[in-house]
CSV table of C-alpha atoms in Angstrom, one decimal:
chain,number,residue,atom,x,y,z
F,1,MET,CA,92.6,101.4,151.2
F,2,GLN,CA,93.8,102.3,147.8
F,3,SER,CA,90.2,102.9,146.5
F,4,THR,CA,89.4,105.0,149.5
F,5,ARG,CA,92.3,107.3,148.7
F,6,ARG,CA,91.3,107.5,145.1
F,7,ILE,CA,87.7,108.4,146.0
F,8,SER,CA,88.9,111.1,148.4
F,9,ARG,CA,91.1,112.6,145.6
F,10,VAL,CA,88.2,112.5,143.2
F,11,SER,CA,85.9,114.1,145.7
F,12,ALA,CA,88.4,116.9,146.5
F,13,ASN,CA,89.0,117.6,142.9
F,14,ALA,CA,85.2,117.7,142.2
F,15,LEU,CA,84.8,120.1,145.1
F,16,LEU,CA,87.6,122.3,143.8
F,17,ALA,CA,86.1,122.2,140.3
F,18,LEU,CA,82.7,123.1,141.8
F,19,LEU,CA,84.2,126.1,143.7
F,20,GLY,CA,85.9,127.2,140.5
F,21,VAL,CA,82.7,127.1,138.5
F,22,ALA,CA,80.9,129.0,141.3
F,23,LEU,CA,83.6,131.8,141.4
F,24,ALA,CA,83.6,132.0,137.6
F,25,ALA,CA,79.8,132.1,137.4
F,26,SER,CA,79.5,135.0,139.9
F,27,SER,CA,79.7,138.1,137.8
F,28,PRO,CA,82.1,140.7,139.1
F,29,VAL,CA,80.4,143.8,140.3
F,30,MET,CA,82.6,147.0,140.7
F,31,ALA,CA,82.5,149.3,143.7
F,32,LYS,CA,80.4,152.4,142.9
F,33,GLN,CA,82.6,154.2,140.4
F,34,SER,CA,80.9,157.6,141.0
F,35,ASP,CA,82.3,157.5,144.6
F,36,ARG,CA,85.8,158.6,143.2
F,37,ASP,CA,84.2,161.9,142.0
F,38,GLN,CA,82.9,162.8,145.5
F,39,PRO,CA,84.9,164.7,148.0
F,40,ALA,CA,86.7,162.7,150.8
F,41,ASP,CA,85.5,163.8,154.3
F,42,VAL,CA,87.2,162.8,157.5
F,43,THR,CA,86.1,163.4,161.1
F,44,SER,CA,88.0,162.5,164.3
F,45,LYS,CA,88.7,163.7,167.8
F,46,SER,CA,92.1,165.0,166.6
F,47,PHE,CA,94.6,165.1,163.8
F,48,ASP,CA,98.3,165.7,163.3
F,49,GLY,CA,99.9,166.5,160.0
F,50,SER,CA,99.7,168.9,157.2
F,51,GLN,CA,98.0,169.0,153.9
F,52,GLN,CA,101.2,169.3,151.9
F,53,PRO,CA,101.7,167.6,148.6
F,54,ASN,CA,103.0,164.0,149.2
F,55,GLY,CA,102.4,164.5,152.9
F,56,LYS,CA,100.5,162.5,155.5
F,57,VAL,CA,97.9,163.1,158.1
F,58,ILE,CA,97.2,161.0,161.3
F,59,TRP,CA,93.7,161.1,162.7
F,60,THR,CA,92.9,159.6,166.1
F,61,GLY,CA,89.7,159.0,168.1
F,62,ASN,CA,86.5,157.9,166.4
F,63,VAL,CA,87.8,158.2,162.9
F,64,VAL,CA,85.2,158.3,160.1
F,65,LEU,CA,86.3,158.6,156.5
F,66,THR,CA,83.5,159.0,153.9
F,67,GLN,CA,83.6,159.4,150.1
F,68,GLY,CA,80.3,158.8,148.3
F,69,THR,CA,79.0,155.5,149.6
F,70,LEU,CA,82.4,154.5,150.9
F,71,LYS,CA,82.7,154.7,154.7
F,72,ILE,CA,85.7,153.5,156.7
F,73,THR,CA,85.9,153.7,160.6
F,74,GLY,CA,88.5,153.1,163.2
F,75,SER,CA,90.3,154.4,166.2
F,76,LYS,CA,93.3,155.6,164.3
F,77,ALA,CA,93.9,156.3,160.6
F,78,THR,CA,96.9,157.5,158.7
F,79,GLY,CA,96.2,159.1,155.3
F,80,TYR,CA,98.8,159.5,152.6
F,81,LEU,CA,98.5,162.4,150.1
F,82,ASP,CA,99.7,162.6,146.5
F,83,SER,CA,101.2,165.5,144.7
F,84,ASP,CA,97.7,167.0,144.1
F,85,ASN,CA,96.9,166.9,147.9
F,86,SER,CA,94.4,164.0,147.4
F,87,ILE,CA,94.2,161.0,149.7
F,88,ILE,CA,95.6,158.0,147.8
F,89,ARG,CA,96.0,155.6,150.7
F,90,VAL,CA,94.6,155.3,154.2
F,91,VAL,CA,95.7,152.8,156.9
F,92,VAL,CA,93.1,152.4,159.6
F,93,ASP,CA,93.4,150.6,163.0
F,94,GLY,CA,90.5,149.7,165.2
F,95,SER,CA,88.7,147.2,167.4
F,96,PRO,CA,87.6,146.5,164.7
F,97,ALA,CA,88.3,148.9,161.8
F,98,THR,CA,85.3,148.7,159.3
F,99,ILE,CA,84.8,149.4,155.6
F,100,HIS,CA,81.4,149.8,153.8
F,101,GLN,CA,80.7,150.5,150.2
F,102,LEU,CA,77.9,150.0,147.6
F,103,ASP,CA,78.6,148.7,144.2
F,104,ASP,CA,77.2,150.0,141.0
F,105,ASP,CA,74.1,147.8,141.5
F,106,ASN,CA,73.6,149.3,145.0
F,107,GLN,CA,74.6,146.0,146.7
F,108,PRO,CA,76.6,146.5,149.9
F,109,MET,CA,80.1,145.2,150.7
F,110,ASP,CA,80.9,145.3,154.5
F,111,GLY,CA,84.3,144.4,156.0
F,112,LYS,CA,86.0,144.5,159.3
F,113,ALA,CA,89.4,143.6,160.6
F,114,ALA,CA,92.0,144.8,163.2
F,115,ASN,CA,93.7,146.8,160.3
F,116,ILE,CA,92.5,148.0,156.9
F,117,ASP,CA,95.1,149.2,154.4
F,118,TYR,CA,93.0,150.8,151.5
F,119,LYS,CA,95.2,151.8,148.6
F,120,ILE,CA,92.6,154.0,146.9
F,121,ASP,CA,94.8,154.7,143.8
F,122,GLN,CA,95.5,150.9,143.3
F,123,ASP,CA,91.8,149.8,143.8
F,124,PHE,CA,92.3,147.4,146.7
F,125,ALA,CA,91.9,147.1,150.4
F,126,VAL,CA,93.9,144.6,152.6
F,127,LEU,CA,92.1,143.6,155.8
F,128,THR,CA,94.3,141.9,158.4
F,129,GLY,CA,93.6,140.4,161.8
F,130,LYS,CA,90.3,138.5,162.1
F,131,ALA,CA,89.3,139.8,158.7
F,132,GLU,CA,85.8,139.4,157.4
F,133,VAL,CA,84.0,140.6,154.1
F,134,HIS,CA,80.3,140.1,153.6
F,135,GLN,CA,78.4,140.7,150.4
F,136,PRO,CA,74.7,139.7,151.1
F,137,VAL,CA,74.1,138.8,147.4
F,138,LYS,CA,77.4,136.9,146.8
F,139,GLY,CA,78.5,135.5,150.1
F,140,SER,CA,81.2,136.0,152.7
F,141,ALA,CA,84.9,135.4,153.5
F,142,GLU,CA,86.9,135.2,156.7
F,143,GLY,CA,90.5,134.8,157.4
F,144,ASP,CA,93.7,136.2,158.9
F,145,LYS,CA,94.2,138.3,155.7
F,146,LEU,CA,91.7,139.2,152.9
F,147,THR,CA,92.7,141.3,149.9
F,148,TYR,CA,89.7,142.9,148.2
F,149,ASN,CA,89.9,144.5,144.8
F,150,THR,CA,87.4,147.4,144.8
F,151,LYS,CA,87.5,147.6,141.0
F,152,ASP,CA,86.2,144.1,140.1
F,153,SER,CA,85.2,142.7,143.6
F,154,THR,CA,87.7,139.9,143.4
F,155,MET,CA,89.3,138.7,146.6
F,156,THR,CA,92.1,136.6,147.9
F,157,GLY,CA,92.4,135.1,151.5
F,158,GLU,CA,95.1,133.7,153.7
F,159,SER,CA,95.2,132.0,157.1
F,160,ASN,CA,98.4,132.2,159.1
F,161,GLY,CA,97.1,130.7,162.3
F,162,GLY,CA,95.2,127.7,163.3
F,163,ALA,CA,91.8,128.7,161.9
F,164,PRO,CA,91.3,128.2,158.1
F,165,VAL,CA,90.1,130.7,155.5
F,166,HIS,CA,86.3,130.3,155.3
F,167,MET,CA,84.0,131.2,152.4
F,168,THR,CA,80.2,131.0,152.2
F,169,PHE,CA,78.4,131.3,148.8
F,170,GLN,CA,74.9,132.5,148.6
F,171,PRO,CA,72.6,130.5,146.3
F,172,LYS,CA,71.5,132.1,143.0
F,173,ASN,CA,68.3,134.0,143.5
F,174,LYS,CA,65.2,132.8,141.8
F,175,THR,CA,62.3,134.9,140.7
F,176,PRO,CA,59.7,134.8,143.5
F,177,GLY,CA,56.5,132.9,142.4
F,178,ALA,CA,57.9,131.7,139.2
F,179,ALA,CA,56.6,128.3,138.1
F,180,PRO,CA,59.1,125.7,137.1
F,181,ALA,CA,59.9,125.5,133.4
F,182,THR,CA,57.8,123.0,131.4
F,183,PRO,CA,59.0,121.3,128.3
F,184,ALA,CA,57.7,122.6,125.0
F,185,ALA,CA,54.9,120.7,123.3
F,186,PRO,CA,56.0,118.7,120.3
F,187,ASP,CA,55.3,120.4,116.9
F,188,LYS,CA,52.4,118.6,115.3
F,189,LYS,CA,52.7,120.4,111.8
F,190,LYS,CA,53.9,118.0,109.0
F,191,PRO,CA,56.7,119.2,106.8
């Protein structure tokens, strides 16, 4: 029995080391930085609030917020404004609420959850309630709560219920039609 436990610990440690290498090897890709320079546009069935400095606006019914490649949807959203009357945070509820954005390499990030709290000025979105984030080139994550950093594409996940946090990593892309590398021929020149 002792050796079985030791093998299990070694296997678990090897798996953790492998996951650590996989995460370190995946180069961070930032959300499209030019999105910040685009106007924010919100459509909904109704809104309540005023566009006063440090104010808030509540949108209800088929809410769609866009800014460049960023698109957030839900049934209700609360937008918080800064002293310059710009949106700095939006809290979106839905069945589900969704978020979509391209990175600077035009690769998509798609997320959905019961609630998305996107703190634009702090570069992160917190997805709670059956949260999912998918990046076709990198992989996906699911959990009760996922915190996604839009500046460097890092993420943390938590599970508060019976279901575990789940991650899937995509294999590294290989050049289509590329032949396997062959060893170099020995140098036949004499010194």
